[in-house]
Short mmCIF file of C-alpha atoms in Angstrom, two decimals:
data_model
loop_
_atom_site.label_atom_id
_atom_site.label_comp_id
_atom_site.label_asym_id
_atom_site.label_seq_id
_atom_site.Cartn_x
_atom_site.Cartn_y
_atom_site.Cartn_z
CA UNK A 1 -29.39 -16.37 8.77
CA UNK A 2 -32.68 -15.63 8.38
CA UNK A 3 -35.29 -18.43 10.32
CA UNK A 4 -37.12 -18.78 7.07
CA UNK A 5 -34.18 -20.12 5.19
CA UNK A 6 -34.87 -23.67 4.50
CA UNK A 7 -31.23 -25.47 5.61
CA UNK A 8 -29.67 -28.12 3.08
CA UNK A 9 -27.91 -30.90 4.29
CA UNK A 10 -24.77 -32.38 2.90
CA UNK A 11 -21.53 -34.72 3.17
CA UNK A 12 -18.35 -34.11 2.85
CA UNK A 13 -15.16 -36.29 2.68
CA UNK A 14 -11.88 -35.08 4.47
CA UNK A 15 -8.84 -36.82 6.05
CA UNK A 16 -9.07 -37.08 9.57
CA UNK A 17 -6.13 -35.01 10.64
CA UNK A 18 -7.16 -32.25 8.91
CA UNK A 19 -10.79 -32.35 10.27
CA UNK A 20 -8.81 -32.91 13.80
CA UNK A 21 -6.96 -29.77 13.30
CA UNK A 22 -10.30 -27.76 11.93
CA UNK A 23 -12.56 -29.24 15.01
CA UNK A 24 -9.08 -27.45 17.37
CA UNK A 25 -10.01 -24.19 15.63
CA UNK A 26 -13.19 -23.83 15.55
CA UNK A 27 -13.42 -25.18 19.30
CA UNK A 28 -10.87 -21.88 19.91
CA UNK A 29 -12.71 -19.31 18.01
CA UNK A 30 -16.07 -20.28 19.91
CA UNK A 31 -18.36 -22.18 17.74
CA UNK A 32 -20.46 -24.86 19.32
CA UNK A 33 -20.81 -27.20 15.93
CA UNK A 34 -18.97 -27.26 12.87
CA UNK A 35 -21.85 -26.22 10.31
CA UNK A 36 -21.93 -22.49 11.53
CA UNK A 37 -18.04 -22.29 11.05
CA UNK A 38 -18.93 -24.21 7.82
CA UNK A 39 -21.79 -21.39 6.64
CA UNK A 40 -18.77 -18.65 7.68
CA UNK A 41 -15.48 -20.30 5.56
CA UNK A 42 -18.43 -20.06 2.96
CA UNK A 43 -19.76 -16.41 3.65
CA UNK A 44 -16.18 -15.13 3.94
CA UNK A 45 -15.39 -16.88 0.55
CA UNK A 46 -18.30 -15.20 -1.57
CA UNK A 47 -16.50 -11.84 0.04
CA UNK A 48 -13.46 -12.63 -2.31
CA UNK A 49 -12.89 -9.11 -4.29
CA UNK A 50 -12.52 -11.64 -7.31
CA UNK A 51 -16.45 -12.55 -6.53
CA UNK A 52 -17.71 -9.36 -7.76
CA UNK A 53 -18.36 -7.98 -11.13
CA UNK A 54 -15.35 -5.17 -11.77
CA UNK A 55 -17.79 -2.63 -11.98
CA UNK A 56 -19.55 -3.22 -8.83
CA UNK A 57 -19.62 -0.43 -6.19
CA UNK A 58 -18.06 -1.98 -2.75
CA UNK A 59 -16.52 -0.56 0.38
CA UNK A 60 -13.51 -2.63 2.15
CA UNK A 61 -10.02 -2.27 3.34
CA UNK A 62 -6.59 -2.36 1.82
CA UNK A 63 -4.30 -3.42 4.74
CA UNK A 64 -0.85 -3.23 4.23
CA UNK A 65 2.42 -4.13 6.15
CA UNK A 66 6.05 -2.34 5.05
CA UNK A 67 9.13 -1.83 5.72
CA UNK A 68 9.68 2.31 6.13
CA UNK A 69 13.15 1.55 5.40
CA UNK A 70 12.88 0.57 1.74
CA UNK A 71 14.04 2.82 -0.77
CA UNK A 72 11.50 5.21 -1.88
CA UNK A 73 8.65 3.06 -0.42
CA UNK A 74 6.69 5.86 1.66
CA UNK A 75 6.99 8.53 -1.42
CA UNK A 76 5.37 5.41 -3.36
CA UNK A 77 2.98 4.81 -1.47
CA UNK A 78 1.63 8.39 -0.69
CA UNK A 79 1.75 9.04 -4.39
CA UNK A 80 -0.59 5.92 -5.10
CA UNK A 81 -2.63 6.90 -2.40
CA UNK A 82 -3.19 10.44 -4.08
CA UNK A 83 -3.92 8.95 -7.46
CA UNK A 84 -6.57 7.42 -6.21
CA UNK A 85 -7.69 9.82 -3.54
CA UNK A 86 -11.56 9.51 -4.53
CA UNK A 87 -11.73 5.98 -3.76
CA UNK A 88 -9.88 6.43 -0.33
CA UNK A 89 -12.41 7.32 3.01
CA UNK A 90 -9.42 7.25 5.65
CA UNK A 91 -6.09 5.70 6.70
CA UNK A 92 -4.58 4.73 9.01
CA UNK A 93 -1.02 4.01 9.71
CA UNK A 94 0.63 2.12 13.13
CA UNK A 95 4.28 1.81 13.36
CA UNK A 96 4.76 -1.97 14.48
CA UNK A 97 8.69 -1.79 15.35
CA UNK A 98 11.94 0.35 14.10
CA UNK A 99 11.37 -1.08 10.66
CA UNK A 100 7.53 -2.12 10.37
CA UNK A 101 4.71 -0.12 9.12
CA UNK A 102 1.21 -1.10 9.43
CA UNK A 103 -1.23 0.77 7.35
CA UNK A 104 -4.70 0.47 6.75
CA UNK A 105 -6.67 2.67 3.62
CA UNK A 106 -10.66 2.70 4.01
CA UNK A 107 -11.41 2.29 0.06
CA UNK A 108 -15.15 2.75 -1.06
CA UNK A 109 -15.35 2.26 -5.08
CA UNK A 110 -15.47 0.05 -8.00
CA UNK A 111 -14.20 -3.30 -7.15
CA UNK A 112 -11.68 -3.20 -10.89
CA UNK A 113 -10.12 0.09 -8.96
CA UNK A 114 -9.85 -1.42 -5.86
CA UNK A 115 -8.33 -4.36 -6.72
CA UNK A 116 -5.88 -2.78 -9.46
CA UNK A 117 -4.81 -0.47 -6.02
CA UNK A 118 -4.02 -3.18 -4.20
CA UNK A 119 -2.00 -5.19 -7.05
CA UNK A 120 -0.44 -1.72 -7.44
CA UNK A 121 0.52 -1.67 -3.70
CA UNK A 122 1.58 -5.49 -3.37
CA UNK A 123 4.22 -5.25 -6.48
CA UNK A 124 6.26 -2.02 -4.50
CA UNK A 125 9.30 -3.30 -3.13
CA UNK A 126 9.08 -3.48 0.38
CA UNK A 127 5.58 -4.07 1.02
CA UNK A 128 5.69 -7.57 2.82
CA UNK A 129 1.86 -7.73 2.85
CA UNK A 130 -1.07 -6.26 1.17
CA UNK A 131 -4.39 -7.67 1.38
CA UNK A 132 -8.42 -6.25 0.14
CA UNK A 133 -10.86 -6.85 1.38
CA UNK A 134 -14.18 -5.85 0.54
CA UNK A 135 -18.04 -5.87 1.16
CA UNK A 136 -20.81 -5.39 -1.45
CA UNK A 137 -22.38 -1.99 -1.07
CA UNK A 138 -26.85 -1.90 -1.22
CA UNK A 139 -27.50 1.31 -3.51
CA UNK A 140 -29.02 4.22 -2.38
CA UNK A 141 -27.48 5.07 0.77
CA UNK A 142 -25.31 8.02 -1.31
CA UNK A 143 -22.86 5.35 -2.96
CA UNK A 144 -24.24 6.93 -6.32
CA UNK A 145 -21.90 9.75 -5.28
CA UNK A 146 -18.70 7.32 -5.83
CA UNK A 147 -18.01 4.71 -8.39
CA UNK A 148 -21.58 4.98 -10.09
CA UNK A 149 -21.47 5.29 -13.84
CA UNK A 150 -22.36 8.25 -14.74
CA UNK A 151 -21.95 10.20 -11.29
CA UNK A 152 -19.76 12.98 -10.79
CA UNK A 153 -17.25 11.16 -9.20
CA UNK A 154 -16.33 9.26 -12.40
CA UNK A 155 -16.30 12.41 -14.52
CA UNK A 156 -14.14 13.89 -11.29
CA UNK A 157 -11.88 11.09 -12.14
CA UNK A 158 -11.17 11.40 -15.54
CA UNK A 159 -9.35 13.96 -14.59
CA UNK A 160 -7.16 12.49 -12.16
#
C-alpha cells in the first residue's frame, strides 16, 4: 500500500466463533492485526479470473492434481495442452504418490482462453483438482506479442 492512500474505516458484523477461528489463522500465518489480513482476503478476491474482462491479457497458473491411472487422462491432457500451446510459458509436472500427479502449466493470455482451459481441464475424468489463477498483466513489457488483438499471436492462432 502506498503511504499516500488515505485508509477508510469500517464495521463489520460476524459471529464470534467464526471471528475466533479467523483471529487462530491469521495469528498462524503472521499478521500482527486483522485489517492487513482483511486488505489481503480483499486483494486476493479482485484476483478472481472471473474479475477480469474476457479479453484482458493476464499471466497466472493452471494447477492441476490427477490421477495417472485414469483412462486416457495423460493423452487428454497433453492434447489440450498442445491446442493451446501459445498461451502455455512452461509446466511442470511432480508425481505426488503411485497414483497422484501434480502439474502446474505457466499460462500467459486472454483471461476467456484461460479460463475456458481450465473448465476444459476440470471436466476430464480423473482430474481431482484444477484451479487458475491469474494476475493482470501492465502493457508494454512485450505482452502485445500474446493475446493482443490484432498481434500475430492471434492471427498464429486462428490457425490452431
Amino acid at each position: 500500500m502506498m503511504l499516500h492512500d488515505e485508509l477508510s474505516r469500517f464495521g463489520v458484523s460476524i459471529p464470534s466463533d467464526l471471528l475466533l477461528q479467523f483471529d487462530k489463522q491469521i495469528k498462524r500465518q503472521g499478521y500482527g492485526n486483522r485489517s492487513e489480513a482483511i486488505r489481503d482476503l480483499i486483494r486476493r478476491s479482485l484476483l478472481q479470473p472471473q474479475q477480469y474482462p474476457a479479453t484482458l491479457c493476464v499471466a497466472g497458473t493452471i494447477a492441476m492434481v490427477y490421477n495417472h491411472h485414469a483412462s486416457e487422462l495423460p493423452l487428454s491432457l497433453t492434447g489440450l495442452q498442445h491446442a493451446y500451446h501459445h498461451d502455455i510459458i512452461s509446466t511442470m509436472h511432480v508425481h505426488l504418490n503411485h497414483d497422484q500427479c501434480l502439474e502446474i502449466l505457466v499460462v500467459r493470455g486472454e483471461v476467456r482462453r484461460l479460463r475456458e482451459l481450465g473448465d476444459r481441464i476440470r471436466a476430464l475424468k480423473g482430474v481431482l483438482y484444477a484451479e487458475l489463477s491469474v494476475t493482470h498483466l501492465e502493457p508494454g513489457n512485450g505482452d502485445e506479442r500474446r493475446g493482443h488483438p490484432g498481434s500475430l499471436h492471434d492471427e498464429e492462432r486462428k490457425h490452431t
